[in-house]
């Protein structure tokens, strides 16, 4: 989703160029075979399919127009698909599904709930770390970079992948929900059983898309200060994830963040 105005040409004779094209190329590493499962499924394959659809082209054009109009959109264009790029399809054990990206400057980095090192912890992330501490005793980390979770097979995804600065939920109902529906349904085809953590109302609505005979679903309110006390605190999701992985003879997740 690299933002290059010269690449956004509408309705060429043979193809529709979108602002997502460069992000599609960023997923091509999966085609090197290691990141493709036995059924030849990959994020690159899914995005290639979706980019042919009208909703995807309309979404791409709309996000691009928002950026070109001078509005500040998060995360940066080259980070919008970071969750898919960081965690290959074939490696996924866990999905943490949130709402939309952080809407403050320098916060959103394309991985749900994560911020880069050196960025003040947003309240939702502070609450996640409080639950980790209360549930399994992990001390509060000094930073909020969750990329090590992603590297262990935790897909850090939001239901909506962009947002305008200082306007939470401003990019809802523009097409992102359709794409993330497709992502969730695509995960149903994974050969491995996946554990879905659905945090908050928009995420919990996706439960209808998940094959619960094959996969595990854990639901809770969003970790935002507005809702964390309504059931996120005490949900025990981090402990439950590792118990389920152990039962499946899979490597557990090390939730502690390295300094």
mmCIF file of N, CA and C in Angstrom, residues 133-228:
data_model
loop_
_atom_site.group_PDB
_atom_site.id
_atom_site.type_symbol
_atom_site.label_atom_id
_atom_site.label_comp_id
_atom_site.label_asym_id
_atom_site.label_seq_id
_atom_site.Cartn_x
_atom_site.Cartn_y
_atom_site.Cartn_z
ATOM 1 N N UNK A 133 0.077 -9.560 33.112
ATOM 2 C CA UNK A 133 0.694 -9.630 34.436
ATOM 3 C C UNK A 133 -0.206 -10.357 35.425
ATOM 4 N N UNK A 134 -1.484 -10.017 35.422
ATOM 5 C CA UNK A 134 -2.411 -10.633 36.360
ATOM 6 C C UNK A 134 -2.649 -12.109 36.045
ATOM 7 N N UNK A 135 -2.628 -12.438 34.748
ATOM 8 C CA UNK A 135 -2.947 -13.795 34.320
ATOM 9 C C UNK A 135 -1.773 -14.754 34.451
ATOM 10 N N UNK A 136 -0.602 -14.334 33.974
ATOM 11 C CA UNK A 136 0.540 -15.258 33.975
ATOM 12 C C UNK A 136 1.814 -14.649 34.553
ATOM 13 N N UNK A 137 1.684 -13.480 35.177
ATOM 14 C CA UNK A 137 2.802 -12.942 35.947
ATOM 15 C C UNK A 137 3.903 -12.270 35.159
ATOM 16 N N UNK A 138 3.648 -11.932 33.903
ATOM 17 C CA UNK A 138 4.688 -11.271 33.110
ATOM 18 C C UNK A 138 4.766 -9.798 33.521
ATOM 19 N N UNK A 139 5.956 -9.307 33.894
ATOM 20 C CA UNK A 139 6.096 -7.904 34.299
ATOM 21 C C UNK A 139 5.770 -6.953 33.150
ATOM 22 N N UNK A 140 5.380 -5.739 33.507
ATOM 23 C CA UNK A 140 5.085 -4.714 32.503
ATOM 24 C C UNK A 140 6.343 -4.438 31.679
ATOM 25 N N UNK A 141 6.284 -4.607 30.355
ATOM 26 C CA UNK A 141 7.471 -4.357 29.524
ATOM 27 C C UNK A 141 7.753 -2.869 29.384
ATOM 28 N N UNK A 142 8.943 -2.563 28.883
ATOM 29 C CA UNK A 142 9.350 -1.165 28.728
ATOM 30 C C UNK A 142 8.927 -0.577 27.389
ATOM 31 N N UNK A 143 8.379 -1.392 26.516
ATOM 32 C CA UNK A 143 7.971 -0.930 25.187
ATOM 33 C C UNK A 143 6.755 -1.720 24.734
ATOM 34 N N UNK A 144 6.171 -1.297 23.604
ATOM 35 C CA UNK A 144 4.964 -1.943 23.111
ATOM 36 C C UNK A 144 5.094 -2.585 21.748
ATOM 37 N N UNK A 145 6.310 -2.949 21.368
ATOM 38 C CA UNK A 145 6.546 -3.585 20.073
ATOM 39 C C UNK A 145 6.188 -5.065 20.166
ATOM 40 N N UNK A 146 5.089 -5.458 19.542
ATOM 41 C CA UNK A 146 4.590 -6.832 19.632
ATOM 42 C C UNK A 146 5.053 -7.704 18.469
ATOM 43 N N UNK A 147 6.041 -7.268 17.741
ATOM 44 C CA UNK A 147 6.472 -8.021 16.560
ATOM 45 C C UNK A 147 6.979 -9.416 16.905
ATOM 46 N N UNK A 148 7.493 -9.610 18.122
ATOM 47 C CA UNK A 148 7.941 -10.960 18.490
ATOM 48 C C UNK A 148 6.757 -11.906 18.633
ATOM 49 N N UNK A 149 5.602 -11.386 18.991
ATOM 50 C CA UNK A 149 4.401 -12.231 18.983
ATOM 51 C C UNK A 149 4.081 -12.639 17.547
ATOM 52 N N UNK A 150 4.116 -11.663 16.649
ATOM 53 C CA UNK A 150 3.825 -11.940 15.239
ATOM 54 C C UNK A 150 4.782 -12.981 14.674
ATOM 55 N N UNK A 151 6.049 -12.903 15.079
ATOM 56 C CA UNK A 151 7.056 -13.839 14.582
ATOM 57 C C UNK A 151 6.845 -15.256 15.101
ATOM 58 N N UNK A 152 6.080 -15.392 16.174
ATOM 59 C CA UNK A 152 5.786 -16.724 16.726
ATOM 60 C C UNK A 152 4.479 -17.304 16.191
ATOM 61 N N UNK A 153 3.838 -16.582 15.259
ATOM 62 C CA UNK A 153 2.615 -17.102 14.664
ATOM 63 C C UNK A 153 1.344 -16.463 15.166
ATOM 64 N N UNK A 154 1.454 -15.272 15.779
ATOM 65 C CA UNK A 154 0.272 -14.545 16.245
ATOM 66 C C UNK A 154 -0.055 -13.455 15.218
ATOM 67 N N UNK A 155 -1.153 -13.623 14.496
ATOM 68 C CA UNK A 155 -1.578 -12.624 13.518
ATOM 69 C C UNK A 155 -2.251 -11.472 14.259
ATOM 70 N N UNK A 156 -1.640 -10.297 14.187
ATOM 71 C CA UNK A 156 -2.137 -9.111 14.890
ATOM 72 C C UNK A 156 -2.911 -8.257 13.900
ATOM 73 N N UNK A 157 -4.216 -8.478 13.860
ATOM 74 C CA UNK A 157 -5.067 -7.924 12.810
ATOM 75 C C UNK A 157 -6.165 -7.049 13.408
ATOM 76 N N UNK A 158 -6.526 -6.006 12.697
ATOM 77 C CA UNK A 158 -7.706 -5.211 13.033
ATOM 78 C C UNK A 158 -8.819 -5.511 12.033
ATOM 79 N N UNK A 159 -10.053 -5.176 12.400
ATOM 80 C CA UNK A 159 -11.160 -5.366 11.461
ATOM 81 C C UNK A 159 -11.159 -4.293 10.381
ATOM 82 N N UNK A 160 -10.600 -3.124 10.695
ATOM 83 C CA UNK A 160 -10.429 -2.012 9.750
ATOM 84 C C UNK A 160 -8.954 -1.632 9.788
ATOM 85 N N UNK A 161 -8.329 -1.416 8.631
ATOM 86 C CA UNK A 161 -6.864 -1.313 8.591
ATOM 87 C C UNK A 161 -6.310 0.093 8.462
ATOM 88 N N UNK A 162 -7.164 1.105 8.318
ATOM 89 C CA UNK A 162 -6.687 2.488 8.286
ATOM 90 C C UNK A 162 -7.631 3.360 9.112
ATOM 91 N N UNK A 163 -7.146 4.558 9.469
ATOM 92 C CA UNK A 163 -7.946 5.493 10.255
ATOM 93 C C UNK A 163 -7.408 6.900 10.035
ATOM 94 N N UNK A 164 -8.281 7.888 10.121
ATOM 95 C CA UNK A 164 -7.828 9.272 10.034
ATOM 96 C C UNK A 164 -7.367 9.751 11.410
ATOM 97 N N UNK A 165 -6.330 10.573 11.430
ATOM 98 C CA UNK A 165 -5.796 11.087 12.684
ATOM 99 C C UNK A 165 -6.900 11.702 13.548
ATOM 100 N N UNK A 166 -6.902 11.298 14.816
ATOM 101 C CA UNK A 166 -7.819 11.838 15.838
ATOM 102 C C UNK A 166 -9.288 11.531 15.583
ATOM 103 N N UNK A 167 -9.567 10.600 14.666
ATOM 104 C CA UNK A 167 -10.960 10.264 14.363
ATOM 105 C C UNK A 167 -11.141 8.741 14.388
ATOM 106 N N UNK A 168 -11.240 8.164 15.588
ATOM 107 C CA UNK A 168 -11.413 6.708 15.672
ATOM 108 C C UNK A 168 -12.639 6.237 14.907
ATOM 109 N N UNK A 169 -12.505 5.080 14.278
ATOM 110 C CA UNK A 169 -13.566 4.438 13.505
ATOM 111 C C UNK A 169 -13.964 5.228 12.246
ATOM 112 N N UNK A 170 -13.133 6.193 11.854
ATOM 113 C CA UNK A 170 -13.469 7.036 10.705
ATOM 114 C C UNK A 170 -13.411 6.310 9.366
ATOM 115 N N UNK A 171 -12.755 5.144 9.310
ATOM 116 C CA UNK A 171 -12.664 4.400 8.054
ATOM 117 C C UNK A 171 -13.513 3.130 8.056
ATOM 118 N N UNK A 172 -14.467 3.089 8.967
ATOM 119 C CA UNK A 172 -15.414 1.981 8.945
ATOM 120 C C UNK A 172 -16.339 2.096 7.738
ATOM 121 N N UNK A 173 -16.836 0.948 7.306
ATOM 122 C CA UNK A 173 -17.852 0.860 6.248
ATOM 123 C C UNK A 173 -17.389 1.433 4.917
ATOM 124 N N UNK A 174 -16.080 1.326 4.659
ATOM 125 C CA UNK A 174 -15.533 1.733 3.363
ATOM 126 C C UNK A 174 -15.054 0.530 2.550
ATOM 127 N N UNK A 175 -15.098 -0.657 3.177
ATOM 128 C CA UNK A 175 -14.673 -1.870 2.480
ATOM 129 C C UNK A 175 -13.697 -2.727 3.256
ATOM 130 N N UNK A 176 -13.075 -2.150 4.273
ATOM 131 C CA UNK A 176 -12.117 -2.949 5.045
ATOM 132 C C UNK A 176 -12.774 -4.171 5.678
ATOM 133 N N UNK A 177 -14.002 -4.001 6.154
ATOM 134 C CA UNK A 177 -14.681 -5.120 6.813
ATOM 135 C C UNK A 177 -14.865 -6.298 5.863
ATOM 136 N N UNK A 178 -15.069 -5.989 4.577
ATOM 137 C CA UNK A 178 -15.215 -7.066 3.588
ATOM 138 C C UNK A 178 -13.893 -7.811 3.449
ATOM 139 N N UNK A 179 -12.795 -7.067 3.357
ATOM 140 C CA UNK A 179 -11.493 -7.705 3.218
ATOM 141 C C UNK A 179 -11.159 -8.549 4.439
ATOM 142 N N UNK A 180 -11.399 -8.008 5.631
ATOM 143 C CA UNK A 180 -11.049 -8.789 6.826
ATOM 144 C C UNK A 180 -12.000 -9.973 7.021
ATOM 145 N N UNK A 181 -13.237 -9.871 6.531
ATOM 146 C CA UNK A 181 -14.106 -11.050 6.474
ATOM 147 C C UNK A 181 -13.456 -12.137 5.618
ATOM 148 N N UNK A 182 -12.947 -11.732 4.459
ATOM 149 C CA UNK A 182 -12.314 -12.694 3.554
ATOM 150 C C UNK A 182 -11.068 -13.311 4.191
ATOM 151 N N UNK A 183 -10.309 -12.507 4.929
ATOM 152 C CA UNK A 183 -9.118 -13.018 5.609
ATOM 153 C C UNK A 183 -9.507 -14.079 6.625
ATOM 154 N N UNK A 184 -10.537 -13.787 7.435
ATOM 155 C CA UNK A 184 -10.984 -14.748 8.451
ATOM 156 C C UNK A 184 -11.471 -16.032 7.796
ATOM 157 N N UNK A 185 -12.261 -15.902 6.738
ATOM 158 C CA UNK A 185 -12.775 -17.101 6.071
ATOM 159 C C UNK A 185 -11.653 -17.894 5.401
ATOM 160 N N UNK A 186 -10.659 -17.194 4.902
ATOM 161 C CA UNK A 186 -9.499 -17.862 4.280
ATOM 162 C C UNK A 186 -8.755 -18.691 5.316
ATOM 163 N N UNK A 187 -8.717 -18.192 6.546
ATOM 164 C CA UNK A 187 -8.039 -18.934 7.616
ATOM 165 C C UNK A 187 -8.755 -20.238 7.956
ATOM 166 N N UNK A 188 -10.031 -20.319 7.654
ATOM 167 C CA UNK A 188 -10.754 -21.577 7.882
ATOM 168 C C UNK A 188 -10.126 -22.731 7.117
ATOM 169 N N UNK A 189 -9.468 -22.419 5.993
ATOM 170 C CA UNK A 189 -8.899 -23.465 5.140
ATOM 171 C C UNK A 189 -7.506 -23.910 5.591
ATOM 172 N N UNK A 190 -6.958 -23.244 6.588
ATOM 173 C CA UNK A 190 -5.625 -23.619 7.071
ATOM 174 C C UNK A 190 -5.663 -25.048 7.609
ATOM 175 N N UNK A 191 -4.622 -25.827 7.352
ATOM 176 C CA UNK A 191 -4.621 -27.218 7.826
ATOM 177 C C UNK A 191 -4.551 -27.317 9.347
ATOM 178 N N UNK A 192 -3.970 -26.300 9.988
ATOM 179 C CA UNK A 192 -3.822 -26.329 11.437
ATOM 180 C C UNK A 192 -5.025 -25.695 12.131
ATOM 181 N N UNK A 193 -5.260 -26.105 13.378
ATOM 182 C CA UNK A 193 -6.272 -25.457 14.192
ATOM 183 C C UNK A 193 -5.727 -24.125 14.690
ATOM 184 N N UNK A 194 -6.532 -23.070 14.619
ATOM 185 C CA UNK A 194 -6.106 -21.716 14.990
ATOM 186 C C UNK A 194 -6.950 -21.238 16.165
ATOM 187 N N UNK A 195 -6.339 -20.464 17.045
ATOM 188 C CA UNK A 195 -7.042 -19.886 18.192
ATOM 189 C C UNK A 195 -7.322 -18.422 17.891
ATOM 190 N N UNK A 196 -8.598 -18.048 17.863
ATOM 191 C CA UNK A 196 -9.007 -16.679 17.572
ATOM 192 C C UNK A 196 -9.350 -15.964 18.869
ATOM 193 N N UNK A 197 -8.700 -14.830 19.103
ATOM 194 C CA UNK A 197 -9.047 -13.955 20.217
ATOM 195 C C UNK A 197 -9.790 -12.762 19.633
ATOM 196 N N UNK A 198 -11.063 -12.642 19.926
ATOM 197 C CA UNK A 198 -11.904 -11.590 19.382
ATOM 198 C C UNK A 198 -12.165 -10.566 20.480
ATOM 199 N N UNK A 199 -11.551 -9.395 20.333
ATOM 200 C CA UNK A 199 -11.628 -8.365 21.377
ATOM 201 C C UNK A 199 -12.438 -7.173 20.881
ATOM 202 N N UNK A 200 -13.572 -6.949 21.495
ATOM 203 C CA UNK A 200 -14.416 -5.821 21.127
ATOM 204 C C UNK A 200 -15.516 -6.225 20.170
ATOM 205 N N UNK A 201 -16.552 -5.383 20.113
ATOM 206 C CA UNK A 201 -17.740 -5.696 19.309
ATOM 207 C C UNK A 201 -17.480 -5.955 17.844
ATOM 208 N N UNK A 202 -16.719 -5.094 17.120
ATOM 209 C CA UNK A 202 -16.478 -5.374 15.699
ATOM 210 C C UNK A 202 -15.777 -6.719 15.473
ATOM 211 N N UNK A 203 -14.846 -7.054 16.350
ATOM 212 C CA UNK A 203 -14.141 -8.327 16.216
ATOM 213 C C UNK A 203 -15.071 -9.496 16.517
ATOM 214 N N UNK A 204 -15.882 -9.352 17.538
ATOM 215 C CA UNK A 204 -16.743 -10.462 17.959
ATOM 216 C C UNK A 204 -17.813 -10.782 16.916
ATOM 217 N N UNK A 205 -18.154 -9.805 16.106
ATOM 218 C CA UNK A 205 -19.120 -10.054 15.036
ATOM 219 C C UNK A 205 -18.579 -11.037 14.002
ATOM 220 N N UNK A 206 -17.268 -11.177 13.947
ATOM 221 C CA UNK A 206 -16.659 -12.078 12.954
ATOM 222 C C UNK A 206 -16.793 -13.551 13.345
ATOM 223 N N UNK A 207 -17.276 -13.836 14.555
ATOM 224 C CA UNK A 207 -17.350 -15.226 15.000
ATOM 225 C C UNK A 207 -18.195 -16.067 14.044
ATOM 226 N N UNK A 208 -19.160 -15.426 13.407
ATOM 227 C CA UNK A 208 -20.035 -16.154 12.484
ATOM 228 C C UNK A 208 -19.278 -16.725 11.297
ATOM 229 N N UNK A 209 -18.096 -16.192 11.023
ATOM 230 C CA UNK A 209 -17.314 -16.612 9.857
ATOM 231 C C UNK A 209 -16.359 -17.755 10.162
ATOM 232 N N UNK A 210 -16.188 -18.062 11.437
ATOM 233 C CA UNK A 210 -15.156 -19.005 11.859
ATOM 234 C C UNK A 210 -15.739 -20.404 11.998
ATOM 235 N N UNK A 211 -15.042 -21.382 11.471
ATOM 236 C CA UNK A 211 -15.421 -22.783 11.624
ATOM 237 C C UNK A 211 -15.045 -23.217 13.038
ATOM 238 N N UNK A 212 -16.016 -23.142 13.949
ATOM 239 C CA UNK A 212 -15.727 -23.431 15.355
ATOM 240 C C UNK A 212 -15.600 -24.922 15.650
ATOM 241 N N UNK A 213 -15.899 -25.755 14.674
ATOM 242 C CA UNK A 213 -15.639 -27.183 14.844
ATOM 243 C C UNK A 213 -14.148 -27.490 14.683
ATOM 244 N N UNK A 214 -13.483 -26.636 13.938
ATOM 245 C CA UNK A 214 -12.053 -26.839 13.656
ATOM 246 C C UNK A 214 -11.165 -25.923 14.488
ATOM 247 N N UNK A 215 -11.627 -24.687 14.719
ATOM 248 C CA UNK A 215 -10.812 -23.678 15.393
ATOM 249 C C UNK A 215 -11.397 -23.310 16.754
ATOM 250 N N UNK A 216 -10.589 -22.709 17.594
ATOM 251 C CA UNK A 216 -11.015 -22.256 18.919
ATOM 252 C C UNK A 216 -11.279 -20.748 18.883
ATOM 253 N N UNK A 217 -12.300 -20.312 19.599
ATOM 254 C CA UNK A 217 -12.636 -18.896 19.676
ATOM 255 C C UNK A 217 -12.738 -18.465 21.134
ATOM 256 N N UNK A 218 -12.009 -17.408 21.489
ATOM 257 C CA UNK A 218 -12.085 -16.797 22.813
ATOM 258 C C UNK A 218 -12.518 -15.350 22.619
ATOM 259 N N UNK A 219 -13.578 -14.932 23.300
ATOM 260 C CA UNK A 219 -14.118 -13.583 23.126
ATOM 261 C C UNK A 219 -13.998 -12.773 24.409
ATOM 262 N N UNK A 220 -13.826 -11.451 24.237
ATOM 263 C CA UNK A 220 -13.763 -10.547 25.386
ATOM 264 C C UNK A 220 -14.071 -9.133 24.920
ATOM 265 N N UNK A 221 -14.452 -8.253 25.850
ATOM 266 C CA UNK A 221 -14.565 -6.838 25.495
ATOM 267 C C UNK A 221 -13.217 -6.289 25.053
ATOM 268 N N UNK A 222 -13.246 -5.151 24.395
ATOM 269 C CA UNK A 222 -12.013 -4.497 23.952
ATOM 270 C C UNK A 222 -11.199 -4.046 25.169
ATOM 271 N N UNK A 223 -9.862 -4.082 25.078
ATOM 272 C CA UNK A 223 -9.022 -3.653 26.213
ATOM 273 C C UNK A 223 -8.985 -2.149 26.447
ATOM 274 N N UNK A 224 -9.737 -1.382 25.697
ATOM 275 C CA UNK A 224 -9.824 0.061 25.920
ATOM 276 C C UNK A 224 -10.250 0.352 27.357
ATOM 277 N N UNK A 225 -9.790 1.468 27.935
ATOM 278 C CA UNK A 225 -10.243 1.852 29.281
ATOM 279 C C UNK A 225 -11.763 1.965 29.391
ATOM 280 N N UNK A 226 -12.438 2.181 28.257
ATOM 281 C CA UNK A 226 -13.899 2.301 28.271
ATOM 282 C C UNK A 226 -14.592 0.972 28.503
ATOM 283 N N UNK A 227 -13.903 -0.140 28.225
ATOM 284 C CA UNK A 227 -14.574 -1.443 28.291
ATOM 285 C C UNK A 227 -13.784 -2.539 28.995
ATOM 286 N N UNK A 228 -12.508 -2.311 29.283
ATOM 287 C CA UNK A 228 -11.668 -3.379 29.843
ATOM 288 C C UNK A 228 -12.232 -3.953 31.136
#
